[in-house]
PDB file of C-alpha atoms in Angstrom:
ATOM      1  CA  MET A   1       8.987   5.112 -26.303  1.00 48.00           C
ATOM      2  CA  SER A   2       6.585   1.837 -26.390  1.00 40.00           C
ATOM      3  CA  PHE A   3       3.050   2.516 -25.344  1.00 37.00           C
ATOM      4  CA  ASP A   4       2.675   0.226 -21.766  1.00 40.00           C
ATOM      5  CA  ALA A   5       6.617   2.423 -21.002  1.00 44.00           C
ATOM      6  CA  PHE A   6       3.956   5.482 -21.149  1.00 43.00           C
ATOM      7  CA  VAL A   7       1.754   4.389 -19.138  1.00 43.00           C
ATOM      8  CA  ALA A   8       4.212   2.508 -16.427  1.00 47.00           C
ATOM      9  CA  ARG A   9       5.252   6.448 -16.377  1.00 52.00           C
ATOM     10  CA  ARG A  10       2.693   8.378 -15.949  1.00 49.00           C
ATOM     11  CA  LEU A  11       1.002   6.172 -13.532  1.00 49.00           C
ATOM     12  CA  ARG A  12       4.554   6.931 -10.870  1.00 49.00           C
ATOM     13  CA  ASP A  13       3.682  10.587 -11.974  1.00 52.00           C
ATOM     14  CA  SER A  14      -0.281  10.517 -11.137  1.00 49.00           C
ATOM     15  CA  GLN A  15       0.578  14.662 -12.701  1.00 54.00           C
ATOM     16  CA  GLY A  16      -2.583  15.828 -14.694  1.00 56.00           C
ATOM     17  CA  SER A  17      -5.645  14.662 -16.086  1.00 57.00           C
ATOM     18  CA  LEU A  18      -3.623  11.893 -17.788  1.00 54.00           C
ATOM     19  CA  GLY A  19      -2.231  11.070 -14.374  1.00 53.00           C
ATOM     20  CA  ARG A  20      -5.572  10.853 -12.381  1.00 57.00           C
ATOM     21  CA  MET A  21      -7.630   9.071 -15.239  1.00 55.00           C
ATOM     22  CA  LEU A  22      -4.647   6.151 -15.069  1.00 52.00           C
ATOM     23  CA  ALA A  23      -3.968   6.092 -11.642  1.00 55.00           C
ATOM     24  CA  SER A  24      -7.485   6.042 -10.897  1.00 55.00           C
ATOM     25  CA  TRP A  25      -7.809   3.293 -14.070  1.00 50.00           C
ATOM     26  CA  MET A  26      -4.288   1.508 -11.185  1.00 55.00           C
ATOM     27  CA  SER A  27      -6.924   2.269  -8.083  1.00 52.00           C
ATOM     28  CA  ASN A  28      -9.678  -0.140  -9.548  1.00 54.00           C
ATOM     29  CA  ALA A  29      -7.477  -2.719 -10.834  1.00 57.00           C
ATOM     30  CA  HIS A  30      -5.423  -2.757  -7.048  1.00 77.00           C
ATOM     31  CA  ASN A  31      -9.053  -3.399  -5.040  1.00 88.00           C
ATOM     32  CA  GLU A  32      -9.090  -7.616  -4.815  1.00 89.00           C
ATOM     33  CA  LEU A  33      -5.556  -6.664  -3.522  1.00 92.00           C
ATOM     34  CA  ASN A  34      -6.579  -4.195  -1.247  1.00 94.00           C
ATOM     35  CA  GLN A  35      -9.350  -6.320  -0.016  1.00 94.00           C
ATOM     36  CA  PHE A  36      -6.918  -8.968   0.495  1.00 94.00           C
ATOM     37  CA  MET A  37      -4.866  -6.753   2.637  1.00 96.00           C
ATOM     38  CA  LYS A  38      -7.647  -5.484   4.266  1.00 97.00           C
ATOM     39  CA  GLN A  39      -8.624  -8.588   5.604  1.00 96.00           C
ATOM     40  CA  ALA A  40      -6.007 -10.470   6.371  1.00 97.00           C
ATOM     41  CA  MET A  41      -5.064  -7.465   9.250  1.00 97.00           C
ATOM     42  CA  CYS A  42      -8.269  -8.156  10.764  1.00 97.00           C
ATOM     43  CA  LEU A  43      -8.134  -5.117  11.778  1.00 98.00           C
ATOM     44  CA  GLU A  44      -9.862  -3.949  15.602  1.00 98.00           C
ATOM     45  CA  PRO A  45     -12.054  -0.908  16.138  1.00 98.00           C
ATOM     46  CA  SER A  46      -8.881  -0.007  18.660  1.00 98.00           C
ATOM     47  CA  ASP A  47      -5.840  -0.287  15.914  1.00 98.00           C
ATOM     48  CA  ARG A  48      -4.411   3.182  14.536  1.00 98.00           C
ATOM     49  CA  VAL A  49      -3.503   2.331  10.930  1.00 98.00           C
ATOM     50  CA  LEU A  50      -1.581   3.609   8.682  1.00 98.00           C
ATOM     51  CA  GLU A  51      -1.754   3.243   4.351  1.00 98.00           C
ATOM     52  CA  ILE A  52       1.719   3.923   2.306  1.00 98.00           C
ATOM     53  CA  GLY A  53       0.502   4.710  -0.996  1.00 97.00           C
ATOM     54  CA  PHE A  54      -3.405   5.383  -0.212  1.00 96.00           C
ATOM     55  CA  GLY A  55      -4.327   6.779  -3.643  1.00 93.00           C
ATOM     56  CA  ALA A  56      -7.408   7.768  -4.075  1.00 94.00           C
ATOM     57  CA  GLY A  57      -8.418   6.761  -0.451  1.00 96.00           C
ATOM     58  CA  LYS A  58     -11.736   3.371  -1.084  1.00 96.00           C
ATOM     59  CA  LEU A  59      -8.862   0.769   1.517  1.00 97.00           C
ATOM     60  CA  ILE A  60      -8.794   4.472   3.687  1.00 98.00           C
ATOM     61  CA  ARG A  61     -12.510   4.888   4.023  1.00 98.00           C
ATOM     62  CA  GLU A  62     -12.920   1.132   4.345  1.00 98.00           C
ATOM     63  CA  MET A  63     -10.359   1.299   7.232  1.00 98.00           C
ATOM     64  CA  ALA A  64     -12.055   3.746   8.881  1.00 98.00           C
ATOM     65  CA  HIS A  65     -15.512   2.339   8.917  1.00 97.00           C
ATOM     66  CA  ILE A  66     -14.066   0.049  10.988  1.00 98.00           C
ATOM     67  CA  THR A  67     -11.006   1.270  13.747  1.00 98.00           C
ATOM     68  CA  THR A  68     -13.905   4.051  14.780  1.00 97.00           C
ATOM     69  CA  ASN A  69     -11.956   4.404  17.946  1.00 97.00           C
ATOM     70  CA  GLY A  70      -8.862   3.898  16.608  1.00 98.00           C
ATOM     71  CA  GLY A  71      -8.042   6.133  13.647  1.00 97.00           C
ATOM     72  CA  VAL A  72      -6.357   5.727  10.462  1.00 98.00           C
ATOM     73  CA  ALA A  73      -3.484   7.625   8.783  1.00 98.00           C
ATOM     74  CA  GLY A  74      -1.983   7.860   4.795  1.00 98.00           C
ATOM     75  CA  VAL A  75       0.918   8.932   3.853  1.00 98.00           C
ATOM     76  CA  ASP A  76       1.280   9.292  -0.826  1.00 98.00           C
ATOM     77  CA  THR A  77       3.946  11.120  -2.838  1.00 97.00           C
ATOM     78  CA  SER A  78       1.129  12.618  -5.271  1.00 96.00           C
ATOM     79  CA  THR A  79       0.198  15.353  -4.493  1.00 97.00           C
ATOM     80  CA  ALA A  80      -3.037  14.578  -7.076  1.00 96.00           C
ATOM     81  CA  MET A  81      -4.300  11.294  -4.668  1.00 96.00           C
ATOM     82  CA  VAL A  82      -3.515  13.620  -1.854  1.00 98.00           C
ATOM     83  CA  SER A  83      -5.840  15.986  -2.348  1.00 97.00           C
ATOM     84  CA  ARG A  84      -8.459  12.970  -4.437  1.00 97.00           C
ATOM     85  CA  ALA A  85      -8.599  11.167  -1.316  1.00 98.00           C
ATOM     86  CA  THR A  86      -8.578  14.680   1.193  1.00 98.00           C
ATOM     87  CA  ARG A  87     -11.934  15.065  -0.568  1.00 98.00           C
ATOM     88  CA  ASN A  88     -13.073  11.645  -1.403  1.00 97.00           C
ATOM     89  CA  ASN A  89     -13.019  11.668   3.144  1.00 98.00           C
ATOM     90  CA  HIS A  90     -13.086  15.274   4.100  1.00 98.00           C
ATOM     91  CA  LYS A  91     -16.408  14.009   7.123  1.00 97.00           C
ATOM     92  CA  LEU A  92     -14.319  11.159   8.207  1.00 98.00           C
ATOM     93  CA  ILE A  93     -11.333  14.228   8.592  1.00 98.00           C
ATOM     94  CA  SER A  94     -14.033  17.064   9.898  1.00 97.00           C
ATOM     95  CA  SER A  95     -14.578  14.134  12.465  1.00 97.00           C
ATOM     96  CA  GLY A  96     -10.514  13.624  13.161  1.00 97.00           C
ATOM     97  CA  ARG A  97     -10.723   9.895  12.468  1.00 97.00           C
ATOM     98  CA  VAL A  98      -8.937   9.959   9.503  1.00 98.00           C
ATOM     99  CA  THR A  99      -5.392  12.018   8.858  1.00 98.00           C
ATOM    100  CA  LEU A 100      -3.988  12.038   5.797  1.00 98.00           C
ATOM    101  CA  VAL A 101      -0.244  13.233   4.210  1.00 98.00           C
ATOM    102  CA  ASN A 102       1.597  14.429   1.796  1.00 98.00           C
ATOM    103  CA  ALA A 103       5.380  12.327   2.083  1.00 98.00           C
ATOM    104  CA  SER A 104       7.335   9.399   1.350  1.00 97.00           C
ATOM    105  CA  VAL A 105       7.672   6.774   3.226  1.00 98.00           C
ATOM    106  CA  GLU A 106      10.823   7.864   3.632  1.00 97.00           C
ATOM    107  CA  SER A 107      10.045  10.165   5.700  1.00 97.00           C
ATOM    108  CA  ILE A 108       6.687   8.864   7.212  1.00 98.00           C
ATOM    109  CA  PRO A 109       5.776  12.506   9.954  1.00 98.00           C
ATOM    110  CA  PHE A 110       4.647  10.372  13.102  1.00 98.00           C
ATOM    111  CA  ASP A 111       6.022   9.984  16.376  1.00 98.00           C
ATOM    112  CA  ASP A 112       7.448   6.345  16.951  1.00 98.00           C
ATOM    113  CA  ALA A 113       5.035   3.591  17.871  1.00 98.00           C
ATOM    114  CA  ALA A 114       2.064   5.837  16.289  1.00 98.00           C
ATOM    115  CA  PHE A 115       0.413   2.598  14.594  1.00 98.00           C
ATOM    116  CA  THR A 116      -1.201   0.027  16.012  1.00 98.00           C
ATOM    117  CA  LYS A 117      -1.223  -2.239  12.288  1.00 98.00           C
ATOM    118  CA  VAL A 118       0.751  -0.380   8.899  1.00 98.00           C
ATOM    119  CA  CYS A 119       0.193  -1.660   5.543  1.00 98.00           C
ATOM    120  CA  SER A 120       0.369  -0.918   1.946  1.00 97.00           C
ATOM    121  CA  ALA A 121      -0.743  -2.875  -1.533  1.00 95.00           C
ATOM    122  CA  ASN A 122       1.907  -2.379  -4.274  1.00 91.00           C
ATOM    123  CA  THR A 123       4.217   0.041  -3.872  1.00 93.00           C
ATOM    124  CA  LEU A 124       7.814  -1.365  -2.524  1.00 93.00           C
ATOM    125  CA  HIS A 125       8.882  -1.688  -5.397  1.00 88.00           C
ATOM    126  CA  LEU A 126       8.261   2.271  -5.810  1.00 91.00           C
ATOM    127  CA  TRP A 127      10.521   2.847  -2.930  1.00 95.00           C
ATOM    128  CA  PRO A 128      13.729   4.374  -3.431  1.00 94.00           C
ATOM    129  CA  ASP A 129      15.266   2.342  -0.271  1.00 96.00           C
ATOM    130  CA  PRO A 130      13.591  -0.439   0.766  1.00 95.00           C
ATOM    131  CA  GLU A 131      15.916  -1.715   3.183  1.00 95.00           C
ATOM    132  CA  GLU A 132      15.894   2.220   4.731  1.00 97.00           C
ATOM    133  CA  ASN A 133      12.508   2.632   4.193  1.00 97.00           C
ATOM    134  CA  ILE A 134      11.306  -0.826   5.854  1.00 97.00           C
ATOM    135  CA  ARG A 135      13.186   0.435   9.394  1.00 97.00           C
ATOM    136  CA  GLU A 136      10.809   3.355   8.984  1.00 98.00           C
ATOM    137  CA  VAL A 137       8.339   1.878   8.765  1.00 98.00           C
ATOM    138  CA  PHE A 138       9.349  -0.314  11.509  1.00 98.00           C
ATOM    139  CA  ARG A 139       9.586   2.779  13.824  1.00 98.00           C
ATOM    140  CA  VAL A 140       6.066   4.062  13.838  1.00 98.00           C
ATOM    141  CA  LEU A 141       4.424  -0.142  13.998  1.00 98.00           C
ATOM    142  CA  THR A 142       4.271  -0.208  18.041  1.00 98.00           C
ATOM    143  CA  ASN A 143       5.692  -3.516  19.754  1.00 98.00           C
ATOM    144  CA  GLY A 144       3.364  -6.252  18.604  1.00 98.00           C
ATOM    145  CA  GLY A 145       2.172  -4.181  15.712  1.00 98.00           C
ATOM    146  CA  THR A 146       1.752  -5.703  12.582  1.00 98.00           C
ATOM    147  CA  LEU A 147       2.783  -4.969   8.782  1.00 98.00           C
ATOM    148  CA  ALA A 148       0.921  -5.982   5.808  1.00 98.00           C
ATOM    149  CA  LEU A 149       2.172  -5.888   2.297  1.00 97.00           C
ATOM    150  CA  GLY A 150       0.403  -6.555  -0.104  1.00 95.00           C
ATOM    151  CA  PHE A 151       2.128  -7.635  -3.817  1.00 90.00           C
ATOM    152  CA  CYS A 152       1.668  -9.224  -7.109  1.00 80.00           C
ATOM    153  CA  SER A 153       4.215 -12.388  -7.658  1.00 68.00           C
ATOM    154  CA  GLU A 154       6.963 -11.659 -10.262  1.00 54.00           C
ATOM    155  CA  ASN A 155       7.344 -13.174 -13.706  1.00 49.00           C
ATOM    156  CA  PRO A 156       3.329 -12.585 -13.885  1.00 48.00           C
ATOM    157  CA  PRO A 157       1.158 -14.956 -16.760  1.00 45.00           C
ATOM    158  CA  ASP A 158       0.420 -12.806 -20.152  1.00 46.00           C
ATOM    159  CA  GLY A 159      -0.945 -10.283 -21.028  1.00 45.00           C
ATOM    160  CA  GLN A 160       0.239  -7.638 -17.761  1.00 47.00           C
ATOM    161  CA  PRO A 161       3.056  -6.052 -19.774  1.00 46.00           C
ATOM    162  CA  LEU A 162       3.264  -3.136 -16.614  1.00 44.00           C
ATOM    163  CA  ALA A 163       5.427  -5.508 -15.531  1.00 45.00           C
ATOM    164  CA  ARG A 164       7.289  -4.812 -17.213  1.00 45.00           C
ATOM    165  CA  HIS A 165       7.787  -1.517 -16.570  1.00 43.00           C
ATOM    166  CA  GLY A 166       8.320  -1.711 -12.435  1.00 42.00           C
ATOM    167  CA  PHE A 167       5.176  -2.580 -11.479  1.00 46.00           C
ATOM    168  CA  ALA A 168       4.419  -5.503  -8.957  1.00 43.00           C
ATOM    169  CA  LEU A 169       7.159  -6.740  -9.433  1.00 57.00           C
ATOM    170  CA  CYS A 170       8.037  -8.334  -5.495  1.00 78.00           C
ATOM    171  CA  SER A 171       8.758 -11.816  -5.036  1.00 87.00           C
ATOM    172  CA  GLU A 172       8.313 -13.541  -2.228  1.00 92.00           C
ATOM    173  CA  ASP A 173      11.710 -14.929  -0.985  1.00 92.00           C
ATOM    174  CA  SER A 174      12.530 -10.651  -1.347  1.00 92.00           C
ATOM    175  CA  VAL A 175       9.379  -9.523   0.718  1.00 95.00           C
ATOM    176  CA  MET A 176      10.534 -12.198   3.558  1.00 96.00           C
ATOM    177  CA  ALA A 177      14.764 -10.970   3.079  1.00 95.00           C
ATOM    178  CA  LEU A 178      13.389  -7.773   3.808  1.00 96.00           C
ATOM    179  CA  LEU A 179      11.538  -7.631   5.924  1.00 97.00           C
ATOM    180  CA  ARG A 180      14.011 -10.385   7.978  1.00 97.00           C
ATOM    181  CA  LEU A 181      16.679  -7.844   8.165  1.00 94.00           C
ATOM    182  CA  ALA A 182      14.314  -4.791   9.700  1.00 96.00           C
ATOM    183  CA  GLY A 183      13.970  -7.483  12.732  1.00 97.00           C
ATOM    184  CA  PHE A 184      10.000  -8.137  11.471  1.00 98.00           C
ATOM    185  CA  SER A 185       9.466 -11.777  13.133  1.00 97.00           C
ATOM    186  CA  ARG A 186       6.942 -13.767  12.671  1.00 97.00           C
ATOM    187  CA  ILE A 187       7.122 -13.761   9.459  1.00 98.00           C
ATOM    188  CA  GLU A 188       4.152 -15.025   6.893  1.00 97.00           C
ATOM    189  CA  ILE A 189       3.293 -15.063   3.437  1.00 96.00           C
ATOM    190  CA  LEU A 190      -0.236 -15.612   2.900  1.00 97.00           C
ATOM    191  CA  GLN A 191      -2.501 -15.657  -1.150  1.00 94.00           C
ATOM    192  CA  GLU A 192      -5.066 -15.919  -2.830  1.00 90.00           C
ATOM    193  CA  LYS A 193      -6.166 -17.282  -6.335  1.00 85.00           C
ATOM    194  CA  ARG A 194      -8.192 -14.784  -8.211  1.00 75.00           C
ATOM    195  CA  ARG A 195      -9.026 -15.749 -12.024  1.00 70.00           C
ATOM    196  CA  GLN A 196      -6.136 -15.551 -13.920  1.00 69.00           C
ATOM    197  CA  THR A 197      -3.243 -13.835 -11.155  1.00 77.00           C
ATOM    198  CA  THR A 198      -1.872 -14.792  -7.292  1.00 86.00           C
ATOM    199  CA  LEU A 199      -2.414 -12.088  -4.206  1.00 91.00           C
ATOM    200  CA  TYR A 200      -0.168 -11.583  -1.752  1.00 94.00           C
ATOM    201  CA  CYS A 201       0.128 -10.390   1.104  1.00 96.00           C
ATOM    202  CA  ALA A 202       3.453 -10.231   3.414  1.00 97.00           C
ATOM    203  CA  LEU A 203       1.886  -9.861   7.539  1.00 98.00           C
ATOM    204  CA  ALA A 204       4.617  -9.823   9.599  1.00 98.00           C
ATOM    205  CA  THR A 205       4.563  -8.600  12.977  1.00 98.00           C
ATOM    206  CA  ARG A 206       7.220  -5.714  15.250  1.00 98.00           C
TER     207      ARG A 206
END
């Protein structure tokens, strides 16, 4: 097994000390994409936001400081990340402004129309069944609610070997098609150049 393949496997697992270290590195690598996605969502104080795949919970905390009259929730399949994000956001959780759950996009443990906005960065390629999972996202959004999906381009530039093992492989066309299939409207894909990569954020309305 190559080193790149080994790292990719551990990133998906995120268990144990090595998994946590690699997940932390991945979180830092995704910071620019998270910031781009957050800006694109235009959060309001009254928004109720769900993040799918929150990792260490940095974006959760930032969004909670904006949604002072709403709230933020998150689902993540990694128990290690849920524990870490819980520690990083313990005050916000204690105050009732943040809720974090160990769960999958396959079955989001919240009521229909629970959120005004849903976001996720670089997780779409890891969803078990994107066509079914996007319908689950659609379910928990209010009418008129916004979905923001952050991703990096397929065919990444040289120097990004992890992409060969299932990370950050999305195309604009495939994301657009998936959102249309689920019934989303007013779909647009924003992009921004950052150093040697291009960041993308798909915005869609329920």
